[in-house]
């Protein structure tokens, strides 16, 4: 019985294939909706997965639960004549900020219980020379917490020890790119680089950190592989004036004198170029950022010469925007599949009317209703599956073009391809049932009379 059922189904499948081959153009046009729908599904899943992985990689770069504090330019208020208001000019003589400093970092760590770690940073650019090679690179004064907060590991050497950190010794940790530039065929550990006027001994090399140009631009981060890291005390002692330099004329001029100061409410030289604060839990980010902002404003005499940002929240907002984009693309793909399914049903209904004589002859020769149903279902499913295969190829090609041309990362997975096959076959099955049942319910006598 099973062999007979299998043979009948194979015969129905053969008849369905012959019908599709005989009407190739109509079958292709019928499958267009499925092709575009499946292609859109593949592209949507590839873009969505790529965007999610990119966001995760960006979160690793900026660190989880981090708050970033940077110096900011002070906005100057002027009246219509281009002069500062008298009240503003009076406040300028009383308000003064020494800028972002190590004391701010120590105060935040001491006063805020939600702080897990803190990393002050100083940036200096110098010409770096070794064995006749020269390149202008960025030196970064850091503490050991910097590496853990930014997920940067060491491939060679050891971290700064306590003596090197407190004594301002001439040692450094170089990025993987710096090693490739100066130490192609030799071990950099123990060698000395001339950075500006100082010689620094290499004690370690960081792991390679792959960062795309789009990510750098999006997050405003630098290439960590091309940095030279030194203890922050070394930066102060050997490169920067450890005292905070102040340039504010109103402090040195008499109140009644001619004051031509146009530097704003504060013109302090910031000791730090960046300060990263990591809190214990993500729920503490917003509250901690607000407390830090108020604390710094009070320490800086109500002068807003700094800005506080939460990179993780910015990335989550970007993820929400990309999710909306994916939802729109999903809706387009769904509509396309629906239109494709309706197209299959319409063509199959028309085919039933055209092939009334064929149906009557088959039923007169002993074909059962389920044979007619299977024949038309096979046709509908085959159209959908062929459209699905072409749609998968189109979606893969589209994802590749988006990746290369638009510089949007895409990832195609086996699950997305399997899902596309399931969708294509389901559409054919669902929208092919009605025409198949209509064909099977035909009266063979009426069919032959109609012919």
Short mmCIF file of C-alpha atoms in Angstrom, two decimals, residues 42-43 121 138 149 165 169 279 287 324 337 342 426:
data_model
loop_
_atom_site.label_atom_id
_atom_site.label_comp_id
_atom_site.label_asym_id
_atom_site.label_seq_id
_atom_site.Cartn_x
_atom_site.Cartn_y
_atom_site.Cartn_z
CA UNK A 42 17.96 36.90 3.83
CA UNK A 43 19.25 40.49 3.54
CA UNK A 121 44.34 59.71 30.63
CA UNK A 138 50.32 59.47 20.28
CA UNK A 149 38.38 49.23 31.22
CA UNK A 165 53.90 53.99 38.40
CA UNK A 169 60.21 55.90 35.31
CA UNK A 279 30.43 51.68 37.77
CA UNK A 287 22.49 58.28 38.35
CA UNK A 324 13.41 49.97 13.68
CA UNK A 337 5.79 37.12 0.54
CA UNK A 342 -1.62 35.64 -3.51
CA UNK A 426 4.90 27.28 3.66
#
